[in-house]
GROMACS .gro file of C-alpha atoms in nm:
model
  218
    1MET     CA    1   7.587   3.776  -0.997
    2THR     CA    2   7.386   3.743  -0.674
    3SER     CA    3   7.010   3.769  -0.717
    4PRO     CA    4   6.850   4.059  -0.523
    5LEU     CA    5   6.604   3.802  -0.389
    6SER     CA    6   6.880   3.584  -0.244
    7PRO     CA    7   6.894   3.589   0.137
    8ARG     CA    8   7.189   3.771   0.286
    9LEU     CA    9   7.455   3.535   0.420
   10LEU     CA   10   7.500   3.601   0.790
   11ARG     CA   11   7.839   3.556   0.952
   12ALA     CA   12   7.906   3.412   1.295
   13GLY     CA   13   8.130   3.616   1.518
   14LEU     CA   14   8.214   3.766   1.855
   15VAL     CA   15   8.098   4.101   1.989
   16VAL     CA   16   8.317   4.257   2.258
   17ILE     CA   17   8.114   4.480   2.491
   18ASP     CA   18   8.214   4.717   2.770
   19PRO     CA   19   8.066   4.555   3.084
   20ASP     CA   20   7.979   4.891   3.244
   21SER     CA   21   7.858   5.115   2.963
   22GLY     CA   22   7.735   4.842   2.729
   23ARG     CA   23   7.924   5.009   2.444
   24THR     CA   24   8.039   4.781   2.163
   25ARG     CA   25   8.419   4.782   2.162
   26ARG     CA   26   8.486   4.546   1.874
   27VAL     CA   27   8.312   4.304   1.639
   28ILE     CA   28   8.517   4.003   1.529
   29THR     CA   29   8.355   3.844   1.226
   30LEU     CA   30   8.453   3.493   1.128
   31GLN     CA   31   8.564   3.492   0.765
   32TYR     CA   32   8.397   3.155   0.698
   33ASN     CA   33   8.115   3.014   0.904
   34PRO     CA   34   8.206   2.699   1.102
   35ASP     CA   35   8.100   2.364   0.959
   36ALA     CA   36   7.994   2.251   1.306
   37LEU     CA   37   7.907   2.390   1.647
   38THR     CA   38   7.932   2.141   1.933
   39ARG     CA   39   7.722   2.219   2.241
   40GLY     CA   40   7.739   2.032   2.570
   41PHE     CA   41   7.511   2.063   2.874
   42GLN     CA   42   7.582   1.978   3.235
   43LEU     CA   43   7.245   1.981   3.405
   44LYS     CA   44   7.186   2.121   3.752
   45THR     CA   45   6.925   1.908   3.922
   46GLY     CA   46   6.828   1.798   4.269
   47GLY     CA   47   6.792   1.435   4.359
   48ALA     CA   48   7.132   1.360   4.508
   49GLU     CA   49   7.175   1.008   4.644
   50GLY     CA   50   6.975   0.983   4.965
   51GLY     CA   51   6.796   1.311   4.904
   52ALA     CA   52   6.434   1.387   4.982
   53LYS     CA   53   6.162   1.240   4.764
   54GLY     CA   54   6.063   1.462   4.476
   55GLU     CA   55   6.402   1.636   4.455
   56ALA     CA   56   6.492   1.438   4.142
   57LEU     CA   57   6.230   1.637   3.952
   58ARG     CA   58   6.371   1.975   4.049
   59ILE     CA   59   6.596   2.182   3.822
   60THR     CA   60   6.806   2.402   4.048
   61GLY     CA   61   6.932   2.639   3.779
   62PRO     CA   62   7.035   2.681   3.417
   63PRO     CA   63   7.276   2.414   3.292
   64VAL     CA   64   7.643   2.473   3.237
   65GLN     CA   65   7.656   2.497   2.857
   66THR     CA   66   7.983   2.470   2.668
   67LEU     CA   67   8.037   2.552   2.302
   68THR     CA   68   8.317   2.438   2.073
   69LEU     CA   69   8.369   2.560   1.720
   70GLU     CA   70   8.641   2.558   1.459
   71ALA     CA   71   8.683   2.816   1.186
   72GLU     CA   72   8.926   2.891   0.906
   73LEU     CA   73   9.091   3.216   0.804
   74ASP     CA   74   9.253   3.269   0.465
   75ALA     CA   75   9.409   3.585   0.326
   76ALA     CA   76   9.418   3.461  -0.034
   77ASP     CA   77   9.126   3.675  -0.154
   78GLN     CA   78   9.270   3.991   0.000
   79LEU     CA   79   9.618   3.922  -0.133
   80ALA     CA   80   9.472   3.881  -0.482
   81GLU     CA   81   9.374   4.250  -0.470
   82PRO     CA   82   9.674   4.413  -0.299
   83ARG     CA   83   9.581   4.773  -0.385
   84SER     CA   84   9.264   4.760  -0.178
   85ASN     CA   85   9.402   4.538   0.100
   86ALA     CA   86   9.722   4.703   0.214
   87ASP     CA   87   9.693   4.564   0.569
   88ALA     CA   88   9.668   4.207   0.442
   89VAL     CA   89   9.973   4.260   0.222
   90GLU     CA   90  10.172   4.398   0.515
   91LEU     CA   91  10.045   4.173   0.795
   92GLY     CA   92   9.867   3.874   0.644
   93LEU     CA   93   9.629   3.743   0.913
   94THR     CA   94   9.839   3.869   1.203
   95ALA     CA   95   9.598   4.149   1.296
   96GLN     CA   96   9.288   3.926   1.285
   97LEU     CA   97   9.458   3.664   1.500
   98ALA     CA   98   9.579   3.930   1.742
   99ALA     CA   99   9.221   4.051   1.788
  100LEU     CA  100   9.122   3.700   1.897
  101GLU     CA  101   9.430   3.652   2.115
  102SER     CA  102   9.369   3.982   2.294
  103LEU     CA  103   9.048   3.836   2.440
  104ALA     CA  104   9.262   3.597   2.643
  105TYR     CA  105   9.465   3.880   2.803
  106PRO     CA  106   9.387   4.156   3.049
  107SER     CA  107   9.441   4.497   2.899
  108LEU     CA  108   9.791   4.644   2.921
  109THR     CA  109   9.646   4.936   3.119
  110ALA     CA  110   9.504   4.694   3.377
  111VAL     CA  111   9.840   4.521   3.410
  112GLN     CA  112  10.021   4.852   3.455
  113ASP     CA  113   9.766   4.979   3.709
  114ALA     CA  114   9.794   4.656   3.910
  115ALA     CA  115  10.174   4.678   3.908
  116ALA     CA  116  10.158   5.038   4.030
  117LEU     CA  117   9.923   4.944   4.315
  118LEU     CA  118  10.147   4.657   4.423
  119ALA     CA  119  10.451   4.884   4.412
  120ALA     CA  120  10.264   5.131   4.634
  121GLY     CA  121  10.210   4.861   4.896
  122THR     CA  122   9.853   4.757   4.823
  123LEU     CA  123   9.801   4.416   4.983
  124GLU     CA  124   9.530   4.291   4.751
  125VAL     CA  125   9.465   4.410   4.397
  126VAL     CA  126   9.125   4.324   4.255
  127PRO     CA  127   9.146   4.283   3.876
  128PRO     CA  128   8.901   4.495   3.679
  129PRO     CA  129   8.616   4.315   3.499
  130ALA     CA  130   8.706   4.185   3.156
  131PRO     CA  131   8.505   4.292   2.854
  132LEU     CA  132   8.183   4.100   2.801
  133VAL     CA  133   8.198   3.871   2.498
  134LEU     CA  134   7.887   3.778   2.301
  135LEU     CA  135   7.881   3.492   2.049
  136ALA     CA  136   7.648   3.574   1.762
  137PHE     CA  137   7.539   3.267   1.567
  138GLY     CA  138   7.252   3.410   1.367
  139ARG     CA  139   6.993   3.665   1.476
  140ARG     CA  140   6.818   3.433   1.720
  141ARG     CA  141   7.117   3.284   1.897
  142LEU     CA  142   7.315   3.539   2.095
  143TRP     CA  143   7.502   3.399   2.392
  144PRO     CA  144   7.709   3.588   2.650
  145VAL     CA  145   8.018   3.371   2.686
  146ARG     CA  146   8.352   3.331   2.856
  147ILE     CA  147   8.639   3.202   2.645
  148THR     CA  148   8.784   2.888   2.802
  149GLU     CA  149   9.005   2.766   2.518
  150LEU     CA  150   9.172   2.921   2.215
  151THR     CA  151   9.390   2.721   1.979
  152ILE     CA  152   9.540   2.876   1.666
  153THR     CA  153   9.708   2.664   1.399
  154GLU     CA  154   9.895   2.871   1.141
  155GLU     CA  155   9.928   2.670   0.822
  156ALA     CA  156  10.084   2.896   0.557
  157PHE     CA  157  10.303   3.207   0.559
  158ASP     CA  158  10.414   3.485   0.330
  159PRO     CA  159  10.786   3.561   0.269
  160MET     CA  160  10.789   3.779   0.583
  161LEU     CA  161  10.648   3.488   0.791
  162ASN     CA  162  10.311   3.653   0.835
  163PRO     CA  163  10.042   3.384   0.858
  164ILE     CA  164   9.814   3.383   0.553
  165ARG     CA  165   9.609   3.071   0.635
  166ALA     CA  166   9.504   2.956   0.980
  167LYS     CA  167   9.255   2.748   1.172
  168ILE     CA  168   9.115   2.848   1.507
  169ARG     CA  169   8.943   2.639   1.771
  170LEU     CA  170   8.732   2.819   2.029
  171GLY     CA  171   8.604   2.672   2.353
  172LEU     CA  172   8.335   2.882   2.522
  173ARG     CA  173   8.118   2.864   2.829
  174VAL     CA  174   7.778   3.027   2.809
  175LEU     CA  175   7.717   3.270   3.096
  176THR     CA  176   7.382   3.239   3.273
  177VAL     CA  177   7.215   3.421   3.560
  178ASN     CA  178   7.401   3.181   3.791
  179ASP     CA  179   7.724   3.346   3.674
  180VAL     CA  180   7.628   3.710   3.624
  181GLY     CA  181   7.296   3.760   3.804
  182THR     CA  182   6.999   3.932   3.644
  183ALA     CA  183   7.111   4.295   3.666
  184GLY     CA  184   7.350   4.488   3.444
  185ARG     CA  185   7.436   4.437   3.081
  186ALA     CA  186   7.561   4.080   3.128
  187GLY     CA  187   7.253   3.979   3.328
  188GLY     CA  188   7.024   4.133   3.068
  189LEU     CA  189   7.192   3.939   2.787
  190ALA     CA  190   7.174   3.615   2.986
  191MET     CA  191   6.803   3.669   3.050
  192ALA     CA  192   6.742   3.755   2.684
  193ALA     CA  193   6.915   3.434   2.570
  194HIS     CA  194   6.697   3.232   2.809
  195GLN     CA  195   6.383   3.407   2.685
  196GLN     CA  196   6.478   3.345   2.321
  197LEU     CA  197   6.530   2.975   2.399
  198GLU     CA  198   6.181   2.943   2.544
  199GLN     CA  199   6.026   3.129   2.253
  200LEU     CA  200   6.196   2.901   2.000
  201ALA     CA  201   6.095   2.592   2.197
  202GLY     CA  202   5.736   2.714   2.190
  203ARG     CA  203   5.744   2.712   1.809
  204ALA     CA  204   5.853   2.347   1.788
  205ARG     CA  205   5.584   2.126   1.639
  206GLY     CA  206   5.476   1.862   1.888
  207GLY     CA  207   5.404   1.499   1.813
  208ARG     CA  208   5.133   1.263   1.933
  209LEU     CA  209   5.140   0.964   2.164
  210THR     CA  210   5.027   0.744   1.876
  211ASP     CA  211   5.345   0.840   1.689
  212LEU     CA  212   5.526   0.649   1.965
  213GLY     CA  213   5.293   0.352   1.950
  214ILE     CA  214   5.120   0.457   2.271
  215ASP     CA  215   4.743   0.489   2.293
  216ARG     CA  216   4.740   0.646   2.638
  217LEU     CA  217   4.965   0.684   2.934
  218PRO     CA  218   4.917   0.454   3.233
   0.00000   0.00000   0.00000
């Protein structure tokens, strides 16, 4: 039995947001939290070869940050209680995987509308904006992201060939003001993520020069 004083276990997941209204369309919660989150940074700095003096110390914008995570899904617990998990009995993990896959597709309505415009002779069809996706990795790390990679490995199946155990690998690119500007819902989330980063950095405990074996700087 869980103690009432035990902290609540938070789940990582994706929040799908309407880019215009800001309404939450869907929350995709990862069944098990990833064991690792790999983050890479491609810095944007001045100081190109032959550039002006002092440019090497300039940061021209937020870095390009990429995220990679792997997570597991398993329907065993739901299948152990079939009366209260009818969807899992019927579909296994198919619905959960479909929710993730759908993020890689334009909506069917958008496809149909584009086809109708082309059939009517429209020379150029501008695709509508995709839903905004937010990666939630705890309360203090909320990143607006674009999915760049999705790999699904289905490892076990029920008698109807519904997947009941799977691994997913997600590649994401964090959206910054360089990508979405500062206005609108996406811009606001990008600015909030930047602000949260600076606030967390401000709480880091600093060291001393003597810790590095240095009495004073030259």
